[in-house]
Short mmCIF file of C-alpha atoms and ligand atoms in Angstrom, two decimals:
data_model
loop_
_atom_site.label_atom_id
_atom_site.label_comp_id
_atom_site.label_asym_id
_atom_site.label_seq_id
_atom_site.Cartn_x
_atom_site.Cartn_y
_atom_site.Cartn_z
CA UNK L 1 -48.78 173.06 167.48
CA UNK L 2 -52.24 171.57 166.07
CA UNK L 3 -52.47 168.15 166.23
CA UNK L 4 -55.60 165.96 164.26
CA UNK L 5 -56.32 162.60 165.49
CA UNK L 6 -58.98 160.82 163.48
CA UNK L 7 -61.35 158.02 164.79
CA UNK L 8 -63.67 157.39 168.11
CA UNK L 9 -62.26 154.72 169.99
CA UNK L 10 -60.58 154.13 173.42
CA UNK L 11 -57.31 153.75 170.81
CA UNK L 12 -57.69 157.86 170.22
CA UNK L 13 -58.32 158.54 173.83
CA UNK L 14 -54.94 156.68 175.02
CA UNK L 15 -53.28 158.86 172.03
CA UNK L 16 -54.61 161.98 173.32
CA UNK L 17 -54.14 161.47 176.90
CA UNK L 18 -50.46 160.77 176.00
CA UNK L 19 -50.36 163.77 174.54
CA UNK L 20 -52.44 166.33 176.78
CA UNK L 21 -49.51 167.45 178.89
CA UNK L 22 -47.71 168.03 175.83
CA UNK L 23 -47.18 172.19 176.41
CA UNK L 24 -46.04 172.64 172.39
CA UNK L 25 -49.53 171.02 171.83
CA UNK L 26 -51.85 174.13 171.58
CA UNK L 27 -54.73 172.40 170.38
CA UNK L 28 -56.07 168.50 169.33
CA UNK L 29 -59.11 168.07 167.20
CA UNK L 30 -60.74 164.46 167.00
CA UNK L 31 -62.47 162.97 163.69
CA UNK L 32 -64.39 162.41 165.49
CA UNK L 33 -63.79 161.65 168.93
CA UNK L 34 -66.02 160.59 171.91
CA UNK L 35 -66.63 161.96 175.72
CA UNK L 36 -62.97 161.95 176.48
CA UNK L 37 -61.65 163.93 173.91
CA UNK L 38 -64.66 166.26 173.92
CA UNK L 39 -63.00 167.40 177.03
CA UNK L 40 -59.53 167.44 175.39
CA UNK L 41 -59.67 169.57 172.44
CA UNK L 42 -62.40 169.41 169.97
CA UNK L 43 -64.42 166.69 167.61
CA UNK L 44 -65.06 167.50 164.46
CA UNK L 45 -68.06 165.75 162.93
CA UNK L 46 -65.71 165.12 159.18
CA UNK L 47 -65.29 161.91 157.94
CA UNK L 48 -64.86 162.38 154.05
CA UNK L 49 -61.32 162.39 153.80
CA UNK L 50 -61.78 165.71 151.77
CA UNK L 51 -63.34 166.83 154.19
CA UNK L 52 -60.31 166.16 156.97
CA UNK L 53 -57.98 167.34 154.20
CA UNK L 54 -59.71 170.70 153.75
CA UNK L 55 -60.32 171.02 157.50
CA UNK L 56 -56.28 170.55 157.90
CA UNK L 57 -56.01 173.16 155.55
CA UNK L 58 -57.77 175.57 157.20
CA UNK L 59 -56.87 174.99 160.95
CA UNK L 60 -53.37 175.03 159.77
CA UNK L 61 -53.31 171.39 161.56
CA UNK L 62 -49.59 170.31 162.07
CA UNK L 63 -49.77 166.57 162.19
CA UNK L 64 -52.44 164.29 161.97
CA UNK L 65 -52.49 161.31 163.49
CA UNK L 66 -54.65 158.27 162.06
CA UNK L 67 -56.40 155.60 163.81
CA UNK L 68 -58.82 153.20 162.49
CA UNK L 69 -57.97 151.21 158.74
CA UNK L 70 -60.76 152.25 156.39
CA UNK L 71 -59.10 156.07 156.06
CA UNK L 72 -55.60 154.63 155.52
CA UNK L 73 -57.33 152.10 152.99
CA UNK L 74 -58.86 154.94 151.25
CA UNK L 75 -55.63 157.06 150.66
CA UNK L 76 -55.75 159.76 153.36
CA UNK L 77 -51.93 159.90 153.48
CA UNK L 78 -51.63 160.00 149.97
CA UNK L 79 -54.19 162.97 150.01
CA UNK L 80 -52.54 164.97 152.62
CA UNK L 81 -49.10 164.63 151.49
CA UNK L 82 -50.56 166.08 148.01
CA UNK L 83 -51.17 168.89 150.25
CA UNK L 84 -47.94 168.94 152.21
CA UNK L 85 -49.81 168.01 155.04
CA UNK L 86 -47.81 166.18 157.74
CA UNK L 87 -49.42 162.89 158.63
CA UNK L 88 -48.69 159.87 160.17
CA UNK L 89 -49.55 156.57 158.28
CA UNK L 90 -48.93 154.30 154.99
CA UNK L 91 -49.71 155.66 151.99
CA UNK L 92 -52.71 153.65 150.32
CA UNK L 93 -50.54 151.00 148.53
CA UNK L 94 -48.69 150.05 151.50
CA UNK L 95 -52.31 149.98 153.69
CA UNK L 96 -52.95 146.86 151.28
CA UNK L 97 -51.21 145.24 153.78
CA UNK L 98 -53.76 145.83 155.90
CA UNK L 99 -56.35 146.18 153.09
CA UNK L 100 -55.57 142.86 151.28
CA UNK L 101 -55.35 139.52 152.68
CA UNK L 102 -54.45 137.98 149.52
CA UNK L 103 -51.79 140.63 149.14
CA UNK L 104 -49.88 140.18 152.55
CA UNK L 105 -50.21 136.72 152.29
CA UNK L 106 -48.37 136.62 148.68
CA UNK L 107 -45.71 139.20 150.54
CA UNK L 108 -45.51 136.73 153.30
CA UNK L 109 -44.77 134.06 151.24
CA UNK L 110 -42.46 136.14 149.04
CA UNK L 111 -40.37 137.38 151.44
CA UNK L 112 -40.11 133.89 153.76
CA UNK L 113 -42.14 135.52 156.76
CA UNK L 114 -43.19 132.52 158.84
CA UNK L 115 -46.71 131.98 158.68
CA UNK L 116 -49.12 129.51 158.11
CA UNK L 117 -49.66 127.90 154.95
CA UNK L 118 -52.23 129.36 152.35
CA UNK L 119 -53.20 129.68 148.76
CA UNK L 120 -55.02 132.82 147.30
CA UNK L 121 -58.50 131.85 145.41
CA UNK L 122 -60.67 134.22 142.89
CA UNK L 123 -62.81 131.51 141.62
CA UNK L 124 -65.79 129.96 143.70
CA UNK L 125 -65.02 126.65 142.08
CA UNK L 126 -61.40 125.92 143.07
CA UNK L 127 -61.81 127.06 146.62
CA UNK L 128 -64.54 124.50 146.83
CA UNK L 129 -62.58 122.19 144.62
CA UNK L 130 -59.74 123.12 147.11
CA UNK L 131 -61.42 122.73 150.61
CA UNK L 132 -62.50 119.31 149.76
CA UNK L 133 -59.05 117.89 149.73
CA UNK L 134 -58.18 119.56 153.10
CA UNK L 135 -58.50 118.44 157.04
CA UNK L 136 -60.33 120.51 159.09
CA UNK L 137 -60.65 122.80 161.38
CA UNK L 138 -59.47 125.42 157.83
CA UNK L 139 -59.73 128.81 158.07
CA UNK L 140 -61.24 130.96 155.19
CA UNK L 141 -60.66 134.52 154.78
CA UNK L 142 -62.45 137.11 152.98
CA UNK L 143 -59.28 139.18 151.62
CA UNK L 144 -60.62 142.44 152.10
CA UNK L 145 -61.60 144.55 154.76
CA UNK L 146 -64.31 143.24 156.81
CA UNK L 147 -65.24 144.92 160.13
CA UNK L 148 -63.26 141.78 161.57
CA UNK L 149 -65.83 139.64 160.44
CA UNK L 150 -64.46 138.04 157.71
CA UNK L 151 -62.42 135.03 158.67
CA UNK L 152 -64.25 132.12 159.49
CA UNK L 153 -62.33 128.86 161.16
CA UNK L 154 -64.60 126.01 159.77
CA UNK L 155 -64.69 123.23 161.73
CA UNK L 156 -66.00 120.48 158.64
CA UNK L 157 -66.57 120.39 155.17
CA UNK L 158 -69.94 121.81 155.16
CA UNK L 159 -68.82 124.88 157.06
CA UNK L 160 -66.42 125.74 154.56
CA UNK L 161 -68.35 124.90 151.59
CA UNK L 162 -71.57 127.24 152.90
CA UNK L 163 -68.90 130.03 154.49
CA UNK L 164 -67.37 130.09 150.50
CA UNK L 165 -70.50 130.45 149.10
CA UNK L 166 -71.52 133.63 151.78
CA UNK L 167 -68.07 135.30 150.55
CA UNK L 168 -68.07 134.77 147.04
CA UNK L 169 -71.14 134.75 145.88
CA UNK L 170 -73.99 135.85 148.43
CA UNK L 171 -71.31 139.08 148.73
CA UNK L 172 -72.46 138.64 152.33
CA UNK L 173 -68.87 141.41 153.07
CA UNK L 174 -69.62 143.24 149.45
CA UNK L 175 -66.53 143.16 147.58
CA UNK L 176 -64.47 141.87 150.43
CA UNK L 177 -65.11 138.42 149.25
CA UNK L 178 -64.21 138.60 145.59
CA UNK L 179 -60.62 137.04 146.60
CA UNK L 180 -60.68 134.30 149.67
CA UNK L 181 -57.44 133.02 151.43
CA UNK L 182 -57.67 129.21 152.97
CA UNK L 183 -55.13 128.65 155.20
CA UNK L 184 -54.06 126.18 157.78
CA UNK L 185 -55.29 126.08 161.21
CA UNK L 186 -52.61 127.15 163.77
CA UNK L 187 -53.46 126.25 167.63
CA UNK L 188 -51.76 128.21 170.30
CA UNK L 189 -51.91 131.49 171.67
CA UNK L 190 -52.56 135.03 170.18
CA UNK L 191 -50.06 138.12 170.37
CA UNK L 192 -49.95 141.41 169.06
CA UNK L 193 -46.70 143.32 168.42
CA UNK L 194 -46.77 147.25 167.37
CA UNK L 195 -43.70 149.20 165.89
CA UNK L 196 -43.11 152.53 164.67
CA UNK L 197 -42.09 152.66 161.38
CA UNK L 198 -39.12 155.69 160.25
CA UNK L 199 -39.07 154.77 156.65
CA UNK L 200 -36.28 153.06 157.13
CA UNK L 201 -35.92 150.85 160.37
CA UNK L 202 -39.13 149.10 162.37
CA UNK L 203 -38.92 149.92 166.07
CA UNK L 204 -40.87 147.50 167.65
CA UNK L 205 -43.16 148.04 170.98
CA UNK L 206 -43.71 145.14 173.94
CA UNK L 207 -45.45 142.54 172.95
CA UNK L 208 -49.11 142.60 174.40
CA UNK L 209 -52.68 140.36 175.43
CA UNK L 210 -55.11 141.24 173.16
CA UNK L 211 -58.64 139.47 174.50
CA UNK L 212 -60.58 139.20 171.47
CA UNK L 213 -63.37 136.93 172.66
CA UNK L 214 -66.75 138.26 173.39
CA UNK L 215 -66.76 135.89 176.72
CA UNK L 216 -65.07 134.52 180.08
CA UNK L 217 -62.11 131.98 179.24
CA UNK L 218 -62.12 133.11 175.38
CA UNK L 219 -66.08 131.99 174.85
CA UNK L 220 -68.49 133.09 171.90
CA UNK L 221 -68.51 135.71 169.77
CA UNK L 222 -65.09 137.71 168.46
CA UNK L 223 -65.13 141.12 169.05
CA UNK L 224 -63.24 144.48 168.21
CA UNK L 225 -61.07 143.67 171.44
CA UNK L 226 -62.57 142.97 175.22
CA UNK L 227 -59.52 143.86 176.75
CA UNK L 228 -55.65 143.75 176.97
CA UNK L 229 -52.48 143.35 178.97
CA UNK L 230 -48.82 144.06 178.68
CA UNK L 231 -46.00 143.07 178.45
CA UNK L 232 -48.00 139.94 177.23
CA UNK L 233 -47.05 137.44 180.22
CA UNK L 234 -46.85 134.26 177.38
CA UNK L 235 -44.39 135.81 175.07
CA UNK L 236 -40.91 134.20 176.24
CA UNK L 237 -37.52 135.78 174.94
CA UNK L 238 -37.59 132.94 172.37
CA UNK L 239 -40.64 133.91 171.29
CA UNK L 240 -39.64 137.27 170.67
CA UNK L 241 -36.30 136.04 168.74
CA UNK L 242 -38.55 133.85 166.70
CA UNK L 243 -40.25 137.29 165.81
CA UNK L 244 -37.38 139.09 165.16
CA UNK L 245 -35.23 136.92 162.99
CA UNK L 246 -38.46 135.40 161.18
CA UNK L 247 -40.69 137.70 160.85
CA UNK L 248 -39.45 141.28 162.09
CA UNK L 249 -36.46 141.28 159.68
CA UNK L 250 -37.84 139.65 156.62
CA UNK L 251 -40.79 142.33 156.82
CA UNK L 252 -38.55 144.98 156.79
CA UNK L 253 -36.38 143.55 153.86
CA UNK L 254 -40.10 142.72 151.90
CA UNK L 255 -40.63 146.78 152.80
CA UNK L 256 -37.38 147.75 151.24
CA UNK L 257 -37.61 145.52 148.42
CA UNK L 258 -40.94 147.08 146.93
CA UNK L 259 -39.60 150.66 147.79
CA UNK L 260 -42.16 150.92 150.53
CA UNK L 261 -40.65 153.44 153.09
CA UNK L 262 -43.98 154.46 155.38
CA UNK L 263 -43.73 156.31 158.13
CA UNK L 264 -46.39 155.37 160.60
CA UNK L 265 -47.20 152.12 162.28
CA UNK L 266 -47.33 148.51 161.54
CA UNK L 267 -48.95 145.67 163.99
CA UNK L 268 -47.84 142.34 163.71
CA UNK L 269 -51.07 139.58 164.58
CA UNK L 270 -48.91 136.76 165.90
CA UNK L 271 -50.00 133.34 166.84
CA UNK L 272 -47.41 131.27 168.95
CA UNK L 273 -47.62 127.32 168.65
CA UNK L 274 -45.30 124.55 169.76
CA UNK L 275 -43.12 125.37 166.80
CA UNK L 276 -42.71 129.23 167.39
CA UNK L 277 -44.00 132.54 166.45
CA UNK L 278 -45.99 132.62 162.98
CA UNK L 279 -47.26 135.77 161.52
CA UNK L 280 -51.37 135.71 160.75
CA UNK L 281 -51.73 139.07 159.78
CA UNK L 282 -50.55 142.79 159.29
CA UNK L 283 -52.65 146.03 160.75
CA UNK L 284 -50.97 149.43 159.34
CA UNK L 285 -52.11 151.21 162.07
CA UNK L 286 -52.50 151.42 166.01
CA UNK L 287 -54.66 148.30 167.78
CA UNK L 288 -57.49 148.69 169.67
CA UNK L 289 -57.13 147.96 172.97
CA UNK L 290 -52.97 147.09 173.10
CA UNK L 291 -52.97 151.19 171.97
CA UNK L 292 -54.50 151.72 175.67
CA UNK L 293 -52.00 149.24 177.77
CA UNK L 294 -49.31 150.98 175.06
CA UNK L 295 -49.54 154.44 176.04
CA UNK L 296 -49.95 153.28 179.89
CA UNK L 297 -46.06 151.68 179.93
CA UNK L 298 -44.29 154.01 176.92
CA UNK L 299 -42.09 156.72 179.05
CA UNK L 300 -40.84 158.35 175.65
CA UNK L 301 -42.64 161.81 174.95
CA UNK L 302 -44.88 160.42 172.16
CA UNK L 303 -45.39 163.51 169.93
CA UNK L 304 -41.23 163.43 169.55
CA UNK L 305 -41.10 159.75 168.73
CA UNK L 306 -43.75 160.39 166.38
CA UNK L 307 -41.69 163.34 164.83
CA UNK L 308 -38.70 161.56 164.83
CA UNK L 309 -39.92 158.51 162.44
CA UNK L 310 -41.36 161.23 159.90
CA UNK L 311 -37.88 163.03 160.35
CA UNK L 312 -36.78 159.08 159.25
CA UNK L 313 -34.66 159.61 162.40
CA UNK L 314 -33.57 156.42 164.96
CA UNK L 315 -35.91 156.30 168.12
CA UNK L 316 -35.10 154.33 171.27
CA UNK L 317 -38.27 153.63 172.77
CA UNK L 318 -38.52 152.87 176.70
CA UNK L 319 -41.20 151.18 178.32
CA UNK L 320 -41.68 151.59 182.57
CA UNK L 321 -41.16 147.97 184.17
CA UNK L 322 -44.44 147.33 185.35
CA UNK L 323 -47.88 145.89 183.97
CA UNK L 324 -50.54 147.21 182.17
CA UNK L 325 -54.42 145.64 182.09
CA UNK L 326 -57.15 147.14 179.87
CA UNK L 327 -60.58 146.07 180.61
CA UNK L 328 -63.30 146.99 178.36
CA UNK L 329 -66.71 147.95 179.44
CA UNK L 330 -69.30 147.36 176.23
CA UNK L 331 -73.06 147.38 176.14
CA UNK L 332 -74.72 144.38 177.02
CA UNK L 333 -74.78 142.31 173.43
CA UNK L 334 -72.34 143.62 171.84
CA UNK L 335 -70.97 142.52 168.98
CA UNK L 336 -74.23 141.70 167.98
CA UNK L 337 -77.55 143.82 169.10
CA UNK L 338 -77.05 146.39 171.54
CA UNK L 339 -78.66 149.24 173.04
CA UNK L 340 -77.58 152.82 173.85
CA UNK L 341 -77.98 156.25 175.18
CA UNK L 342 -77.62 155.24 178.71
CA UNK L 343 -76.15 157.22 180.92
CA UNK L 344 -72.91 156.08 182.53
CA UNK L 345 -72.82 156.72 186.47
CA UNK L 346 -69.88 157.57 188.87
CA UNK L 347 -67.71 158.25 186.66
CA UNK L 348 -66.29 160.77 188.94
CA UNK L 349 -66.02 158.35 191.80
CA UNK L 350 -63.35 156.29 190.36
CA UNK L 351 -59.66 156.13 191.65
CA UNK L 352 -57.84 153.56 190.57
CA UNK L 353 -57.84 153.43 187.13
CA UNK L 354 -57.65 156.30 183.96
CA UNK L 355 -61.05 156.22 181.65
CA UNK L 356 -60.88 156.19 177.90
CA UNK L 357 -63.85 156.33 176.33
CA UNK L 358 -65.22 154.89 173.04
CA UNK L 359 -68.46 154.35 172.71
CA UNK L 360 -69.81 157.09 174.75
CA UNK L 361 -70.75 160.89 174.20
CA UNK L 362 -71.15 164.02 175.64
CA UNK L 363 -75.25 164.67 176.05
CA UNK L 364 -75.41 167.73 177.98
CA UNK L 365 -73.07 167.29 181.06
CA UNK L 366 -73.80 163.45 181.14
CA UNK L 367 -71.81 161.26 179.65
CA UNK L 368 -73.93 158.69 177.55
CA UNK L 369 -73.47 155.10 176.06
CA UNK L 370 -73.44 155.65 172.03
CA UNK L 371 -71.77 152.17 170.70
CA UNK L 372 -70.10 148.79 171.73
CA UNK L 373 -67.38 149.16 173.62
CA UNK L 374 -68.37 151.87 175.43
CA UNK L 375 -64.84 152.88 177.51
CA UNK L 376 -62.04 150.98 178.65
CA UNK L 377 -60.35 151.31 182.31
CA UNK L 378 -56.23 151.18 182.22
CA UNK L 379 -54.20 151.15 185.14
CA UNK L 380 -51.04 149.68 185.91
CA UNK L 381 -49.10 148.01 188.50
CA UNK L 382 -45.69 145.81 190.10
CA UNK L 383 -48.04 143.08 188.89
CA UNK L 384 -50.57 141.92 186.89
CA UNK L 385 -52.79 141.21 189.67
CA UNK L 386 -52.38 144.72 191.73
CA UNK L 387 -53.24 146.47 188.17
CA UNK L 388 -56.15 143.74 187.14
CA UNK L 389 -57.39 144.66 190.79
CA UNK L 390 -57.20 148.57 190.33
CA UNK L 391 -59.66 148.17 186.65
CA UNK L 392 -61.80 145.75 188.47
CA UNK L 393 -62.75 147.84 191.50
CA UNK L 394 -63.42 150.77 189.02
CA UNK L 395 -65.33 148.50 186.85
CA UNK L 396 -67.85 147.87 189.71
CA UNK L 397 -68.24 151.53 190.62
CA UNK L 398 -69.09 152.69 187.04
CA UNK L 399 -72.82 152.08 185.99
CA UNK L 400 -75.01 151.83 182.95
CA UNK L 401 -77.90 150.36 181.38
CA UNK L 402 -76.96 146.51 180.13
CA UNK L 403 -73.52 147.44 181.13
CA UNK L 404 -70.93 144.26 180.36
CA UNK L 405 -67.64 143.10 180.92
CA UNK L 406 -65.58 139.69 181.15
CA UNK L 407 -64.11 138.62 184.66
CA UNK L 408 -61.01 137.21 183.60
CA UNK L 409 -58.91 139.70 182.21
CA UNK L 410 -55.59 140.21 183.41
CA UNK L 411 -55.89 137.06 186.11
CA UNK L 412 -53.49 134.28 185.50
P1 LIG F 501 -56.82 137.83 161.06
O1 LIG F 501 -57.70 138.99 160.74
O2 LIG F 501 -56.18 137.24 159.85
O3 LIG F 501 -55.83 138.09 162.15
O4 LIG F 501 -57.78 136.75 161.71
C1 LIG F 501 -58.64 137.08 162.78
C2 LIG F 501 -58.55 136.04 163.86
O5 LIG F 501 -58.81 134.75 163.34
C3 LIG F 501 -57.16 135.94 164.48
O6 LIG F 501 -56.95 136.89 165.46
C4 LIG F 501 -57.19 134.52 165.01
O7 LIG F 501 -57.91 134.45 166.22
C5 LIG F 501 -57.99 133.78 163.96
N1 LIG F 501 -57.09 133.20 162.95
C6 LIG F 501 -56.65 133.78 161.81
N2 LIG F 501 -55.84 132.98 161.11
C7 LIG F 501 -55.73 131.84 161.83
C8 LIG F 501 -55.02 130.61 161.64
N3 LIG F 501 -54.28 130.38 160.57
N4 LIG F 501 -55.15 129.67 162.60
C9 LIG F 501 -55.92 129.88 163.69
N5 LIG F 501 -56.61 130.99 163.91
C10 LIG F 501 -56.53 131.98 163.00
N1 LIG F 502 -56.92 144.47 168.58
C1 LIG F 502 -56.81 144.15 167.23
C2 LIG F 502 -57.01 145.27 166.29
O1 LIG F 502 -56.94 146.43 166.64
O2 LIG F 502 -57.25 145.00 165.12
#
C-alpha cells in the first residue's frame, strides 16, 4: 500500500507517525514534508495539484491523505476522484465551508447551528453603515481564506471602520475581502472538536486545547497554533451535549440536506460562554496542533478508520484515558519576522517526549530551522502535569538559534 500525505506541518508528522508501524503501508510520500518525514518515506517537492494528481498516477499511490485548506479549496478531491484516485477530503464545494465565511455562516443560520449572531456584507458602504449602529468589541471577518489573518475583533468604532476599509477596498487579503462577516463578540473559552466524516454519519474525536496566542497567558499576536492539550480539561459533559444536540446534529442534517456526503474530516471552532457551546467556525480538514495531541490518545489503527469512512462504513473510535500536551517550539518572532536555517541541537538526547517536525529540514545530516513553528514535542501522561513536565524537560534540551516557546502550556 502507497499512501500520499500532502503538506509540511507537525499535523503530517503526527499522521505519519500514526501510520509508520502500519506493515500493509509499503511506502508514504509527503507533499511536501519536513525532517520527520524525510526519514519516513519520501517528500516530493509537487504542489500543483496536477502535479500531485499525475504523481498519484504514476506511483500507483493508494490513498492520499490531505492536510492543509488551500488544496481542498482548490478542488484536489474533485481532481483525483476524476481519476479514480482514492483520497481523503471534501470535494471543493463542500471545502466552502472552510473556504467561505459568508457561506458557513448562511449554513449556520440555515440549519439553526448555534452560533453567534452575524450578517453577510458585499458592499463597503453598509458594513460601515452597519458597524456604526453596533457596540463594541465586533468582530469583522474577511470571508475568504486568509492565512488566519483575517478576522479582526475591533475594540471601537474606528477599528472597525479602518479594518473595513483594509478588507474591502485596500484588498489588504486579495480577494478574501470582497465579502466581510460582522458578528457579535462572544467571551469565553476556545475549543476545537475533530470528526471523521463516512458520508453519512460524523464521528466525532475528544474535544481538545488549542493555544492560539503568540504569548504566556494568551498575550499578543495569534498564531497558526502554539500548542495543545487533550481531552480539553474545560469542556464539561454539558458542554459536549450542548455540541451535540446544537451543533453536531444540525450540521449533519445541513450536510444531508444539500446532498453533501464527504468523506474526510470536519473541525468544529467552538467558543464556550456562560450560555453554552456556540459554533465560530468550520475547518474541512485536520488542525494543527490538536492533529498532534489526536494521534497521541487515538488507539484505533488509523489507516482502517480512514478506510472505513471512504467504505461509508460505522467506526467506533477509542481514545487511551490519559492526557496529551503539545508544545510548539517556533523561531524567535514568529508570526511576524523570523529567521532560519539554524541548526537544531540534541535532538537525539531527548527522552521524554516524540518530535514532529514542521518547520525544519533535512540539510545534510543536520536537521535545520526552515519556518515558524519549527517542531512540536507530544507526550502524554496520568495527568496533565506529568505529560506538560515530559515536553518541558525536552523543550530545554533541544537548541536553536532564536529558539521560542510559551511556559504555560498544559499547566492549570
Ligand atoms: P475563526 O477563523 O472564525 O475561527 O476566527 C479566528 C479566531 O478569532 C477564533 O479562534 C477566535 O479566537 C476569534 N473569534 C472569531 N469569532 C469570534 C467571536 N464571534 N467572538 C469572539 N472571538 C471570535
Ligand atoms: N488549530 C487551528 C487550525 O488548525 O486551524
Amino acid at each position: 500500500m502507497k499512501i500520499l500525505i500532502v503538506g509540511n506541518g507537525a499535523r503530517e508528522s503526527a499522521i505519519a507517525m500514526k501510520l509508520k508501524s502500519d506493515r500493509r503501508i509499503s511506502k508514504m510520500y509527503f507533499a511536501k514534508g519536513n525532517a520527520t518525514t524525510d526519514l519516513l518515506g519520501q517528500n516530493v517537492y509537487e504542489d500543483s495539484i496536477e502535479g500531485l494528481r499525475d504523481f498519484a498516477i504514476k506511483e500507483r499511490i493508494d490513498l492520499t491523505i490531505v492536510g492543509p485548506e488551500a488544496p481542498l479549496v482548490a478542488g484536489i478531491v474533485d481532481e483525483f476522484k476524476k481519476h479514480n484516485l482514492k483520497i481523503f477530503g471534501p470535494r471543493k464545494r463542500t471545502a466552502e465551508l472552510e473556504g467561505s465565511k459568508a457561506f458557513s455562516k448562511k449554513f449556520m443560520q440555515t440549519h439553526n447551528i448555534k452560533t453567534a449572531k452575524a450578517v453577510v456584507f458585499d458592499a463597503y458602504q453598509s458594513a460601515i453603515n452597519y458597524v456604526r449602529e453596533q457596540q463594541f468589541p465586533i468582530v469583522i471577518k474577511a470571508s475568504g481564506l486568509a492565512g488566519g489573518k483575517g478576522v479582526v475583533i475591533a475594540d471601537d468604532l474606528a477599528e472597525a471602520e479602518s479594518t473595513i476599509h483594509k478588507f474591502m477596498i485596500e484588498r489588504i487579503y486579495g480577494d478574501a475581502g470582497i465579502q466581510l462577516v460582522i458578528e457579535e463578540y462572544l467571551r469565553g473559552f476556545e475549543t476545537s472538536i475533530i470528526a471523521f466524516s463516512n458520508g453519512t454519519k460524523l464521528f466525532p474525536c475528544i474535544p481538545v486545547k488549542d493555544y492560539k496566542k503568540a504569548g504566556n497567558g494568551d498575550m499578543g499576536p495569534n498564531t497558526g497554533g502554539m500548542g495543545s492539550v487533550a481531552p480539553s480539561p474545560e469542556f464539561t459533559e454539558e458542554h459536549q451535549r450542548d455540541f451535540e444536540e446544537n451543533i453536531l446534529k444540525p450540521t449533519l442534517e445541513g450536510l444531508h440536506s444539500y446532498k453533501i456526503n464527504f468523506k474526510g474530516f470536519i473541525f468544529f471552532g467552538l467558543m464556550v460562554t456562560g450560555n453554552g457551546t456556540y459554533l465560530l467556525e468550520y475547518n474541512m480538514r485536520l488542525g494543527d496542533p490538536e492533529t498532534q495531541v489526536i494521534m497521541a490518545l487515538l488507539e484505533n489503527n488509523l489507516y482502517d478508520v480512514i478506510m472505513d469512512c471512504l467504505e461509508g462504513n460505522d467506526i467506533e473510535l477509542k481514545f487511551r484515558d490519559e492526557k496529551a500536551v503539545c508544545l510548539v517550539m517556533c523561531s524567535g518572532g514568529y508570526p511576524r519576522q523570523i529567521e532560519t536555517g539554524f541548526e537544531i541541537r540534541n535532538i537525539d538526547k531527548i527522552s521524554h517526549s516524540e518530535v514532529l517536525f514542521a518547520g525544519a529540514q533535512m540539510r545534510g545530516n543536520k536537521t535545520v530551522t526552515s519556518g515558524g513553528r519549527v517542531l512540536s514535542l507530544v507526550a502524554t501522561g496520568e495527568t496533565y502535569d506529568e505529560a506538560c513536565k515530559k515536553v518541558y524537560a525536552d523543550a530545554n534540551i533541544i537548541h536553536y538559534d532564536y529558539e521560542y516557546y510559551r511556559e504555560d502550556i498544559g499547566k492549570f
